Amino acid sequence: DLDANPLTKDDSSLETIVRKFQDTSLKRHKFWETQPVGQFKDVGDTSVPEGPIEPPAPLSEVKQEPYNLPSPYEWTTCDMDSEETCTEVYNLLKNNYVEDDESMFRFNYSKEFLRWALHPPGYYKSWHIGVRAKSSKKLVAFITGVPARIRVRDVVVRMAEINFLCVHKKLRSKRLAPVMIKEVTRRVHLENIWQAAYTAGVVLPTPITTCQYWHRSLNPKKLIDVGFSRLGARMTMSRTMKLYKLPDSPATPGFRKMELRDVPAVTRLLRDYLSQFVVAPDFDENDVEHWLLPHENVVDSYLVESPKTHEITDFCSFYTLPSSILGNQTYSTLKAAYSYYNVSSKTPLLQLMNDALIVAKQKDFDVFNALDVMQNECFLKELKFGPGDGQLHYYLYNYRTRHALKPSELGLVLL
Ligand code: MYA
């Protein structure tokens, strides 16, 4: 695929921009044309109403047996609490999951991260779906869903968030992905849920919005050495290192790590903040405890507690997603932090995110990544983020929005 993906590197060349425009609605989509998703032919037709494309079916009409796989393969439900299964999933993804367009880097989600991502409140084990080779029992493909409440304008919709779709490199282009998508859909329907949200680096029918990744160098020398970024025109290594230098500690008085006792205050702050976006998660305290309480090497969250009133006024968070560096003599891993949910009510967002960069640097991350979602535009250029070379498209399944959204109207970050 041309516009292959969300693992992006520094790039803003004209060539890249032109390439992005070529991979749009011209392609046929034998599978996606059969699914209840916005179709390219309907783009711009504002007469179609917003909401579900198909009504829910009675549960008795949901297919009771799994879809057929090609005969050498069988379905397996992956128990991520099992160390053995979790290791198999980890290795499948480590070797076969998302790469950048030039195959220099590949996402390397940690086991701890996978367990966290797949065990939110109310999760269904049956939505963690693997495919094994019948003869060797080797895990060769994977797809997952987790439940979420997502608000679209003023309607809160129960959805599945679909992620970690992966087919072993040796089994590509055999139309396994459509069977896996149909099977996860069936298992989601069995729980009486009829909508889903997902992101992909590829263009499918039809994105609700298209976002761009931005990258902020924290360790510019390593990023240049491994080919993640290039030395700028008329720049030396020492000038570059000086350009990206950060203070040793955060500047905002009362800036500290989030704790369990902060969950109610953070939930109020976040709910209030997310209410301004067209599409955003509807988080309650249980969700906030799961998704935002700091979890070593998985998610980091900080807040600002007013030194005088002890009020919680601001919040920022990022998750840990390293990438393997493919074929470098010196380095094997790129340590990346990904901006997650940030809320500013008193501290300017720019200052809050500068403090987030400072703590990410202290924690030895090489790069801090952020999408142009929510209000992120207001700090990206100012804090020396540069645009990445790939895009991330957001999709809803069985839910139409009247128009595409601007990235700044989106309040949702998927992992
Ligand atoms: S996004 C991350 C996806 N993973 C990777 O990029 C890892 C590396 N790549 C691979 O493992 C394979 O290339 C994959 C495709 C598995 C991606 N999302 O089997 P095929 C369509 C949706 O011959 P393969 C993430 O995890 C493609 O357009 N569809 O292809 C979110 C074509 O259909 P059509 C995709 O390369 C996943 C068909 O598959 C994607 O061997 C959300 C070709 O199948 C993609 N990323 O395998 C899934 N890539 O002919 C949808 C290709 O129509 C969830 N395709 O163009 C939908 C909601 C379900 C729940 C609903 C509940 C109500």
Tab-separated table of C-alpha atoms and ligand atoms in Angstrom:
chain	number	residue	atom	x	y	z
A	1	ASP	CA	0.000	0.000	0.000
A	2	LEU	CA	1.150	3.468	-0.770
A	3	ASP	CA	0.188	5.442	2.277
A	4	ALA	CA	1.189	2.660	4.494
A	5	ASN	CA	1.208	3.899	7.987
A	6	PRO	CA	1.163	5.503	11.350
A	7	LEU	CA	4.742	4.763	12.355
A	8	THR	CA	6.155	7.929	10.934
A	9	LYS	CA	9.472	9.664	10.767
A	10	ASP	CA	10.375	13.295	10.264
A	11	ASP	CA	9.407	14.357	6.784
A	12	SER	CA	7.594	17.152	5.054
A	13	SER	CA	8.952	16.750	1.518
A	14	LEU	CA	6.729	17.650	-1.434
A	15	GLU	CA	7.194	14.114	-2.751
A	16	THR	CA	5.550	12.693	0.355
A	17	ILE	CA	2.701	15.164	0.207
A	18	VAL	CA	1.981	14.387	-3.464
A	19	ARG	CA	2.071	10.624	-2.793
A	20	LYS	CA	-0.539	10.996	-0.076
A	21	PHE	CA	-3.013	12.483	-2.532
A	22	GLN	CA	-2.654	9.639	-5.001
A	23	ASP	CA	-3.913	6.924	-2.692
A	24	THR	CA	-7.474	8.031	-2.209
A	25	SER	CA	-10.827	6.939	-3.495
A	26	LEU	CA	-9.644	5.516	-6.832
A	27	LYS	CA	-8.978	2.008	-5.518
A	28	ARG	CA	-11.716	-0.610	-5.329
A	29	HIS	CA	-12.318	-2.258	-2.007
A	30	LYS	CA	-13.880	-5.680	-2.557
A	31	PHE	CA	-14.318	-6.243	1.175
A	32	TRP	CA	-14.971	-2.757	2.484
A	33	GLU	CA	-17.606	-2.103	-0.198
A	34	THR	CA	-19.733	-4.807	1.472
A	35	GLN	CA	-19.498	-3.307	4.968
A	36	PRO	CA	-21.685	-0.742	6.768
A	37	VAL	CA	-19.145	2.071	6.581
A	38	GLY	CA	-19.304	5.422	4.802
A	39	GLN	CA	-18.595	4.726	1.113
A	40	PHE	CA	-16.462	7.059	-1.025
A	41	LYS	CA	-19.374	7.556	-3.437
A	42	ASP	CA	-21.440	9.170	-0.657
A	43	VAL	CA	-18.769	11.692	0.379
A	44	GLY	CA	-20.206	15.190	0.302
A	45	ASP	CA	-23.825	13.942	0.204
A	46	THR	CA	-25.214	15.850	3.180
A	47	SER	CA	-28.717	14.408	2.760
A	48	VAL	CA	-27.717	11.153	4.471
A	49	PRO	CA	-28.506	11.457	8.174
A	50	GLU	CA	-25.911	11.156	10.918
A	51	GLY	CA	-26.016	7.940	12.971
A	52	PRO	CA	-26.071	4.149	12.560
A	53	ILE	CA	-25.958	2.896	8.954
A	54	GLU	CA	-27.702	-0.397	9.814
A	55	PRO	CA	-30.062	-0.996	12.742
A	56	PRO	CA	-29.088	-3.588	15.370
A	57	ALA	CA	-30.339	-7.106	14.594
A	58	PRO	CA	-32.065	-9.334	17.145
A	59	LEU	CA	-29.371	-11.341	18.925
A	60	SER	CA	-30.978	-14.559	17.690
A	61	GLU	CA	-30.029	-13.495	14.164
A	62	VAL	CA	-26.328	-13.155	14.977
A	63	LYS	CA	-24.388	-16.052	13.500
A	64	GLN	CA	-23.646	-18.527	16.318
A	65	GLU	CA	-20.596	-20.282	14.791
A	66	PRO	CA	-17.265	-18.669	13.893
A	67	TYR	CA	-16.518	-17.820	10.256
A	68	ASN	CA	-14.610	-20.409	8.244
A	69	LEU	CA	-10.868	-20.015	7.995
A	70	PRO	CA	-8.785	-21.623	5.232
A	71	SER	CA	-8.430	-25.263	6.372
A	72	PRO	CA	-4.801	-25.146	7.643
A	73	TYR	CA	-5.840	-22.571	10.302
A	74	GLU	CA	-8.011	-22.458	13.409
A	75	TRP	CA	-9.397	-19.785	15.755
A	76	THR	CA	-8.029	-19.348	19.259
A	77	THR	CA	-9.117	-16.998	22.028
A	78	CYS	CA	-6.030	-15.420	23.540
A	79	ASP	CA	-5.928	-15.254	27.330
A	80	MET	CA	-3.591	-12.315	27.845
A	81	ASP	CA	-3.305	-13.180	31.579
A	82	SER	CA	-1.434	-16.292	30.523
A	83	GLU	CA	2.266	-15.449	30.370
A	84	GLU	CA	2.746	-17.990	27.589
A	85	THR	CA	-0.050	-16.628	25.361
A	86	CYS	CA	0.946	-13.034	26.032
A	87	THR	CA	4.497	-13.885	24.925
A	88	GLU	CA	3.190	-15.455	21.700
A	89	VAL	CA	1.139	-12.339	20.906
A	90	TYR	CA	4.072	-10.115	21.815
A	91	ASN	CA	6.374	-12.012	19.447
A	92	LEU	CA	3.861	-12.053	16.566
A	93	LEU	CA	3.490	-8.270	16.811
A	94	LYS	CA	7.188	-7.635	17.436
A	95	ASN	CA	8.030	-9.389	14.167
A	96	ASN	CA	5.012	-8.615	11.969
A	97	TYR	CA	3.177	-5.490	13.123
A	98	VAL	CA	3.236	-1.918	11.794
A	99	GLU	CA	6.383	-0.592	10.085
A	100	ASP	CA	7.146	2.791	8.550
A	101	ASP	CA	7.065	3.071	4.741
A	102	GLU	CA	10.779	2.311	4.383
A	103	SER	CA	10.873	-0.568	6.900
A	104	MET	CA	13.375	1.142	9.170
A	105	PHE	CA	11.279	0.830	12.341
A	106	ARG	CA	8.579	-1.529	13.643
A	107	PHE	CA	6.265	-0.985	16.638
A	108	ASN	CA	7.355	-3.037	19.629
A	109	TYR	CA	4.468	-2.917	22.107
A	110	SER	CA	5.582	-4.384	25.460
A	111	LYS	CA	3.717	-7.270	27.090
A	112	GLU	CA	2.757	-5.017	29.990
A	113	PHE	CA	1.338	-2.520	27.502
A	114	LEU	CA	-0.660	-5.206	25.670
A	115	ARG	CA	-2.172	-6.474	28.923
A	116	TRP	CA	-3.124	-2.903	29.875
A	117	ALA	CA	-4.532	-2.081	26.431
A	118	LEU	CA	-6.661	-5.237	26.352
A	119	HIS	CA	-7.962	-5.290	29.943
A	120	PRO	CA	-9.986	-2.099	30.436
A	121	PRO	CA	-13.142	-2.136	32.602
A	122	GLY	CA	-15.706	-4.583	31.198
A	123	TYR	CA	-13.371	-6.187	28.617
A	124	TYR	CA	-14.366	-9.424	26.887
A	125	LYS	CA	-11.767	-12.163	26.581
A	126	SER	CA	-13.670	-13.449	23.530
A	127	TRP	CA	-12.664	-10.253	21.668
A	128	HIS	CA	-8.933	-11.126	21.853
A	129	ILE	CA	-8.800	-13.300	18.789
A	130	GLY	CA	-5.910	-15.288	17.399
A	131	VAL	CA	-5.414	-17.597	14.438
A	132	ARG	CA	-3.130	-20.628	14.750
A	133	ALA	CA	-1.681	-23.029	12.213
A	134	LYS	CA	-3.509	-26.301	12.987
A	135	SER	CA	-0.438	-28.491	12.601
A	136	SER	CA	2.228	-26.520	14.501
A	137	LYS	CA	-0.162	-24.474	16.722
A	138	LYS	CA	1.951	-21.432	15.884
A	139	LEU	CA	0.111	-18.112	16.326
A	140	VAL	CA	-0.045	-16.496	12.866
A	141	ALA	CA	-2.643	-13.729	13.135
A	142	PHE	CA	-4.353	-11.533	15.717
A	143	ILE	CA	-7.117	-8.932	16.116
A	144	THR	CA	-8.652	-7.392	19.221
A	145	GLY	CA	-11.556	-5.351	20.433
A	146	VAL	CA	-12.161	-3.609	23.756
A	147	PRO	CA	-15.423	-1.965	24.824
A	148	ALA	CA	-15.715	1.819	25.049
A	149	ARG	CA	-18.389	4.484	25.255
A	150	ILE	CA	-17.736	7.077	22.590
A	151	ARG	CA	-19.719	10.280	22.248
A	152	VAL	CA	-20.491	11.557	18.760
A	153	ARG	CA	-21.862	15.094	19.182
A	154	ASP	CA	-24.552	14.599	21.852
A	155	VAL	CA	-25.044	10.837	21.537
A	156	VAL	CA	-23.010	8.379	23.631
A	157	VAL	CA	-22.567	5.166	21.646
A	158	ARG	CA	-21.352	1.817	22.970
A	159	MET	CA	-18.534	0.767	20.671
A	160	ALA	CA	-15.673	-1.660	20.264
A	161	GLU	CA	-12.234	-0.173	19.746
A	162	ILE	CA	-10.507	-2.472	17.262
A	163	ASN	CA	-6.709	-2.710	17.317
A	164	PHE	CA	-3.671	-4.968	16.798
A	165	LEU	CA	-4.866	-6.461	13.501
A	166	CYS	CA	-1.848	-8.429	12.351
A	167	VAL	CA	-1.234	-11.205	9.824
A	168	HIS	CA	2.144	-12.937	9.758
A	169	LYS	CA	4.324	-11.625	6.924
A	170	LYS	CA	4.317	-15.020	5.196
A	171	LEU	CA	0.489	-15.098	5.063
A	172	ARG	CA	-0.147	-11.672	3.593
A	173	SER	CA	-2.504	-10.926	0.675
A	174	LYS	CA	-4.493	-14.136	1.168
A	175	ARG	CA	-7.651	-12.288	2.292
A	176	LEU	CA	-7.256	-13.432	5.909
A	177	ALA	CA	-7.831	-9.892	7.228
A	178	PRO	CA	-11.463	-9.682	5.998
A	179	VAL	CA	-12.306	-13.000	7.745
A	180	MET	CA	-10.720	-11.745	10.963
A	181	ILE	CA	-12.622	-8.472	10.770
A	182	LYS	CA	-15.890	-10.363	10.181
A	183	GLU	CA	-15.161	-12.661	13.123
A	184	VAL	CA	-14.431	-9.827	15.550
A	185	THR	CA	-17.586	-8.099	14.283
A	186	ARG	CA	-19.627	-11.234	15.015
A	187	ARG	CA	-18.247	-11.498	18.551
A	188	VAL	CA	-18.926	-7.799	19.175
A	189	HIS	CA	-22.510	-8.263	17.909
A	190	LEU	CA	-22.937	-11.164	20.353
A	191	GLU	CA	-22.478	-8.587	23.143
A	192	ASN	CA	-25.189	-6.458	21.537
A	193	ILE	CA	-22.723	-3.799	20.382
A	194	TRP	CA	-23.104	-2.552	16.802
A	195	GLN	CA	-20.521	0.196	16.320
A	196	ALA	CA	-16.730	0.348	16.370
A	197	ALA	CA	-13.865	2.843	16.201
A	198	TYR	CA	-10.409	2.147	14.741
A	199	THR	CA	-7.432	3.857	13.186
A	200	ALA	CA	-5.154	2.805	10.345
A	201	GLY	CA	-2.306	4.173	8.272
A	202	VAL	CA	-4.063	2.996	5.098
A	203	VAL	CA	-6.920	4.800	3.371
A	204	LEU	CA	-10.142	2.794	3.583
A	205	PRO	CA	-13.769	3.802	3.085
A	206	THR	CA	-14.101	6.369	4.717
A	207	PRO	CA	-12.084	8.278	7.319
A	208	ILE	CA	-13.997	10.522	9.746
A	209	THR	CA	-10.759	12.487	9.904
A	210	THR	CA	-7.116	12.247	8.863
A	211	CYS	CA	-4.479	13.240	11.358
A	212	GLN	CA	-0.794	13.853	11.159
A	213	TYR	CA	1.892	12.787	13.579
A	214	TRP	CA	4.404	15.368	14.793
A	215	HIS	CA	7.720	14.444	16.402
A	216	ARG	CA	9.720	16.332	19.019
A	217	SER	CA	13.346	15.225	19.243
A	218	LEU	CA	14.557	14.612	22.783
A	219	ASN	CA	17.735	12.761	21.821
A	220	PRO	CA	18.532	14.295	18.421
A	221	LYS	CA	21.914	12.621	18.030
A	222	LYS	CA	20.455	9.119	18.295
A	223	LEU	CA	17.487	10.044	16.065
A	224	ILE	CA	19.862	11.234	13.368
A	225	ASP	CA	22.218	8.258	13.803
A	226	VAL	CA	19.393	5.764	13.294
A	227	GLY	CA	17.847	7.647	10.350
A	228	PHE	CA	14.685	8.750	12.150
A	229	SER	CA	15.518	12.366	11.413
A	230	ARG	CA	18.033	14.244	9.307
A	231	LEU	CA	20.374	17.036	10.184
A	232	GLY	CA	18.671	20.253	9.060
A	233	ALA	CA	20.113	22.484	6.340
A	234	ARG	CA	22.999	24.598	7.640
A	235	MET	CA	22.864	22.707	10.960
A	236	THR	CA	25.662	20.972	12.818
A	237	MET	CA	25.172	18.217	15.369
A	238	SER	CA	26.108	20.508	18.222
A	239	ARG	CA	23.720	23.268	17.093
A	240	THR	CA	20.960	20.653	16.764
A	241	MET	CA	21.604	19.322	20.257
A	242	LYS	CA	21.470	22.854	21.609
A	243	LEU	CA	18.227	23.562	19.732
A	244	TYR	CA	16.430	20.646	21.393
A	245	LYS	CA	17.934	21.063	24.866
A	246	LEU	CA	15.376	21.164	27.692
A	247	PRO	CA	15.536	22.304	31.329
A	248	ASP	CA	16.294	19.593	33.915
A	249	SER	CA	12.963	19.819	35.732
A	250	PRO	CA	9.375	21.006	35.084
A	251	ALA	CA	8.668	24.714	35.504
A	252	THR	CA	5.052	24.771	36.696
A	253	PRO	CA	4.605	25.045	40.484
A	254	GLY	CA	2.506	22.098	41.749
A	255	PHE	CA	3.345	19.870	38.740
A	256	ARG	CA	3.402	16.273	40.030
A	257	LYS	CA	2.625	12.668	39.131
A	258	MET	CA	-1.066	11.655	39.206
A	259	GLU	CA	-2.087	9.372	42.133
A	260	LEU	CA	-5.107	7.155	42.879
A	261	ARG	CA	-6.662	9.855	45.085
A	262	ASP	CA	-6.716	12.204	42.070
A	263	VAL	CA	-9.070	10.020	40.021
A	264	PRO	CA	-12.300	11.939	40.851
A	265	ALA	CA	-10.750	15.357	40.153
A	266	VAL	CA	-9.032	14.204	36.950
A	267	THR	CA	-12.284	12.604	35.739
A	268	ARG	CA	-14.192	15.894	36.262
A	269	LEU	CA	-11.452	17.915	34.554
A	270	LEU	CA	-11.206	15.536	31.615
A	271	ARG	CA	-14.975	15.113	31.085
A	272	ASP	CA	-15.419	18.855	31.070
A	273	TYR	CA	-12.537	19.314	28.629
A	274	LEU	CA	-13.556	16.527	26.224
A	275	SER	CA	-17.117	17.844	25.986
A	276	GLN	CA	-15.965	20.435	23.440
A	277	PHE	CA	-14.957	17.853	20.797
A	278	VAL	CA	-17.298	16.284	18.233
A	279	VAL	CA	-16.035	12.728	18.844
A	280	ALA	CA	-14.527	11.812	22.231
A	281	PRO	CA	-14.585	9.016	24.793
A	282	ASP	CA	-17.157	9.229	27.598
A	283	PHE	CA	-14.803	8.421	30.490
A	284	ASP	CA	-16.055	7.627	34.007
A	285	GLU	CA	-13.880	7.225	37.108
A	286	ASN	CA	-13.231	3.533	36.404
A	287	ASP	CA	-12.013	4.358	32.902
A	288	VAL	CA	-9.781	7.149	34.186
A	289	GLU	CA	-8.288	4.860	36.827
A	290	HIS	CA	-7.523	2.255	34.184
A	291	TRP	CA	-6.398	4.443	31.284
A	292	LEU	CA	-4.715	7.333	33.066
A	293	LEU	CA	-3.335	6.260	36.422
A	294	PRO	CA	0.450	5.995	35.951
A	295	HIS	CA	1.596	2.494	35.069
A	296	GLU	CA	5.351	1.951	34.887
A	297	ASN	CA	6.647	1.791	31.297
A	298	VAL	CA	3.078	1.947	29.948
A	299	VAL	CA	1.397	5.261	30.734
A	300	ASP	CA	2.605	8.402	32.532
A	301	SER	CA	0.288	11.090	33.874
A	302	TYR	CA	1.033	14.384	35.555
A	303	LEU	CA	-1.167	17.127	36.893
A	304	VAL	CA	-0.947	20.583	38.319
A	305	GLU	CA	-2.189	20.972	41.891
A	306	SER	CA	-2.526	24.606	42.857
A	307	PRO	CA	-0.032	25.167	45.715
A	308	LYS	CA	-2.558	27.502	47.392
A	309	THR	CA	-6.004	25.927	46.876
A	310	HIS	CA	-4.888	22.335	46.192
A	311	GLU	CA	-7.283	22.367	43.268
A	312	ILE	CA	-6.324	20.126	40.300
A	313	THR	CA	-6.253	22.529	37.367
A	314	ASP	CA	-4.323	20.838	34.569
A	315	PHE	CA	-3.368	17.385	33.403
A	316	CYS	CA	-1.111	15.754	30.819
A	317	SER	CA	-0.293	12.176	29.879
A	318	PHE	CA	1.677	10.064	27.426
A	319	TYR	CA	2.053	6.357	26.725
A	320	THR	CA	5.206	4.341	26.077
A	321	LEU	CA	5.515	2.660	22.693
A	322	PRO	CA	9.035	1.707	21.622
A	323	SER	CA	9.917	0.717	18.073
A	324	SER	CA	12.508	-1.819	17.011
A	325	ILE	CA	15.203	-0.273	14.864
A	326	LEU	CA	15.663	-2.640	11.938
A	327	GLY	CA	19.253	-3.207	10.870
A	328	ASN	CA	21.248	-0.690	12.892
A	329	GLN	CA	24.624	-1.750	14.303
A	330	THR	CA	24.530	0.484	17.370
A	331	TYR	CA	20.917	0.791	18.475
A	332	SER	CA	18.072	-1.755	18.621
A	333	THR	CA	15.228	0.293	20.161
A	334	LEU	CA	13.758	3.722	19.715
A	335	LYS	CA	12.095	4.863	22.923
A	336	ALA	CA	9.022	6.912	21.993
A	337	ALA	CA	6.438	8.671	24.168
A	338	TYR	CA	3.031	9.318	22.574
A	339	SER	CA	0.920	12.247	23.728
A	340	TYR	CA	-2.344	10.907	25.176
A	341	TYR	CA	-4.925	13.142	26.930
A	342	ASN	CA	-3.967	16.661	28.008
A	343	VAL	CA	-6.185	19.224	29.715
A	344	SER	CA	-5.329	22.804	30.477
A	345	SER	CA	-7.655	25.018	32.485
A	346	LYS	CA	-5.150	27.310	34.179
A	347	THR	CA	-1.610	26.498	33.021
A	348	PRO	CA	-1.264	27.394	29.327
A	349	LEU	CA	-1.218	24.183	27.241
A	350	LEU	CA	2.136	25.259	25.785
A	351	GLN	CA	3.746	25.410	29.225
A	352	LEU	CA	2.083	22.171	30.353
A	353	MET	CA	3.373	20.298	27.301
A	354	ASN	CA	6.839	21.767	27.743
A	355	ASP	CA	6.801	20.211	31.221
A	356	ALA	CA	5.622	16.922	29.668
A	357	LEU	CA	8.638	17.063	27.313
A	358	ILE	CA	10.932	17.716	30.277
A	359	VAL	CA	9.700	14.679	32.244
A	360	ALA	CA	9.791	12.511	29.096
A	361	LYS	CA	13.419	13.557	28.599
A	362	GLN	CA	14.172	12.742	32.258
A	363	LYS	CA	12.696	9.299	31.638
A	364	ASP	CA	15.118	8.808	28.753
A	365	PHE	CA	12.649	8.853	25.836
A	366	ASP	CA	14.298	9.599	22.478
A	367	VAL	CA	11.279	11.263	20.892
A	368	PHE	CA	7.874	12.639	21.917
A	369	ASN	CA	5.115	12.122	19.345
A	370	ALA	CA	1.776	13.887	19.116
A	371	LEU	CA	-1.127	13.946	16.670
A	372	ASP	CA	-2.705	17.213	15.542
A	373	VAL	CA	-5.898	16.264	17.436
A	374	MET	CA	-7.715	18.335	20.100
A	375	GLN	CA	-5.849	21.594	20.761
A	376	ASN	CA	-2.421	20.169	19.985
A	377	GLU	CA	-1.837	22.548	17.046
A	378	CYS	CA	-1.313	25.377	19.526
A	379	PHE	CA	1.942	23.924	20.861
A	380	LEU	CA	3.409	21.733	18.087
A	381	LYS	CA	5.423	24.336	16.157
A	382	GLU	CA	6.275	26.441	19.165
A	383	LEU	CA	7.697	23.449	21.060
A	384	LYS	CA	9.802	22.395	18.018
A	385	PHE	CA	7.799	19.381	16.872
A	386	GLY	CA	8.297	18.603	13.178
A	387	PRO	CA	5.692	16.953	10.889
A	388	GLY	CA	5.970	13.171	10.333
A	389	ASP	CA	5.911	11.354	6.994
A	390	GLY	CA	2.726	9.338	7.542
A	391	GLN	CA	-0.865	9.941	8.396
A	392	LEU	CA	-3.303	8.294	10.720
A	393	HIS	CA	-6.882	7.878	9.528
A	394	TYR	CA	-9.720	7.518	12.042
A	395	TYR	CA	-12.777	5.386	11.222
A	396	LEU	CA	-16.165	4.486	12.661
A	397	TYR	CA	-17.907	1.217	11.751
A	398	ASN	CA	-21.675	1.357	11.202
A	399	TYR	CA	-21.881	5.038	12.081
A	400	ARG	CA	-22.019	7.879	9.604
A	401	THR	CA	-21.055	11.453	10.366
A	402	ARG	CA	-22.496	14.154	8.120
A	403	HIS	CA	-19.105	15.686	7.322
A	404	ALA	CA	-15.534	14.705	7.874
A	405	LEU	CA	-14.101	16.314	10.999
A	406	LYS	CA	-11.085	18.523	11.359
A	407	PRO	CA	-8.401	16.821	13.491
A	408	SER	CA	-8.980	19.585	16.055
A	409	GLU	CA	-12.614	18.424	16.415
A	410	LEU	CA	-11.456	14.954	17.460
A	411	GLY	CA	-11.007	14.195	21.169
A	412	LEU	CA	-10.076	10.524	20.845
A	413	VAL	CA	-6.627	8.898	21.022
A	414	LEU	CA	-6.409	5.164	20.239
A	415	LEU	CA	-3.317	3.152	21.142
B	1	MYA	S1	-4.496	-0.882	12.108
B	1	MYA	C1	-2.984	-1.831	12.080
B	1	MYA	C2	-3.011	-2.834	10.981
B	1	MYA	N1	-1.863	-3.709	11.039
B	1	MYA	C3	-0.728	-3.559	10.330
B	1	MYA	O1	-0.590	-2.631	9.566
B	1	MYA	C4	0.352	-4.588	10.600
B	1	MYA	C5	1.083	-5.010	9.360
B	1	MYA	N2	0.152	-5.495	8.350
B	1	MYA	C6	-0.555	-6.654	8.419
B	1	MYA	O2	-0.464	-7.405	9.376
B	1	MYA	C7	-1.480	-6.961	7.258
B	1	MYA	O3	-1.073	-6.223	6.142
B	1	MYA	C8	-2.967	-6.654	7.577
B	1	MYA	C9	-3.826	-6.889	6.315
B	1	MYA	C10	-3.462	-7.601	8.672
B	1	MYA	C11	-3.171	-5.205	8.021
B	1	MYA	N3	-7.583	-2.090	8.511
B	1	MYA	O4	-5.759	-10.286	4.299
B	1	MYA	P1	-5.604	-9.326	3.183
B	1	MYA	C12	-8.012	-4.551	4.024
B	1	MYA	C13	-8.683	-2.538	7.882
B	1	MYA	O5	-5.378	-9.931	1.832
B	1	MYA	P2	-3.125	-8.447	4.352
B	1	MYA	C14	-5.551	-1.819	13.129
B	1	MYA	O6	-5.138	-2.717	13.795
B	1	MYA	C15	-7.644	-4.167	2.621
B	1	MYA	O7	-8.112	-2.853	2.330
B	1	MYA	N4	-8.648	-3.178	6.686
B	1	MYA	O8	-4.467	-8.238	3.479
B	1	MYA	C16	-7.038	-1.468	13.096
B	1	MYA	C17	-8.375	-5.245	1.835
B	1	MYA	O9	-9.776	-4.987	1.790
B	1	MYA	P3	-10.381	-4.316	0.450
B	1	MYA	C18	-7.435	-3.381	6.138
B	1	MYA	O10	-2.196	-7.377	3.965
B	1	MYA	C19	-7.768	-2.552	12.334
B	1	MYA	C20	-8.182	-6.475	2.740
B	1	MYA	O11	-7.922	-5.953	4.056
B	1	MYA	C21	-6.261	-2.957	6.743
B	1	MYA	O12	-2.639	-9.838	4.285
B	1	MYA	C22	-9.206	-2.207	12.060
B	1	MYA	C23	-6.988	-7.303	2.290
B	1	MYA	O13	-6.913	-8.404	3.151
B	1	MYA	C24	-6.363	-2.273	7.975
B	1	MYA	N5	-5.296	-1.814	8.632
B	1	MYA	O14	-3.612	-8.164	5.852
B	1	MYA	C25	-9.915	-3.316	11.314
B	1	MYA	N6	-5.215	-3.293	5.967
B	1	MYA	O15	-10.173	-5.289	-0.656
B	1	MYA	C26	-11.340	-2.963	10.927
B	1	MYA	C27	-5.730	-3.921	4.891
B	1	MYA	O16	-11.843	-4.073	0.746
B	1	MYA	C28	-12.280	-3.070	12.093
B	1	MYA	N7	-7.066	-3.974	4.987
B	1	MYA	O17	-9.630	-3.037	0.241
B	1	MYA	C29	-13.718	-2.838	11.658
B	1	MYA	C30	-14.715	-2.883	12.826
B	1	MYA	C31	-14.973	-4.316	13.267
B	1	MYA	C32	-15.849	-4.421	14.515
B	1	MYA	C33	-17.285	-3.981	14.222
B	1	MYA	C34	-18.150	-4.149	15.469
B	1	MYA	C35	-19.565	-3.684	15.269
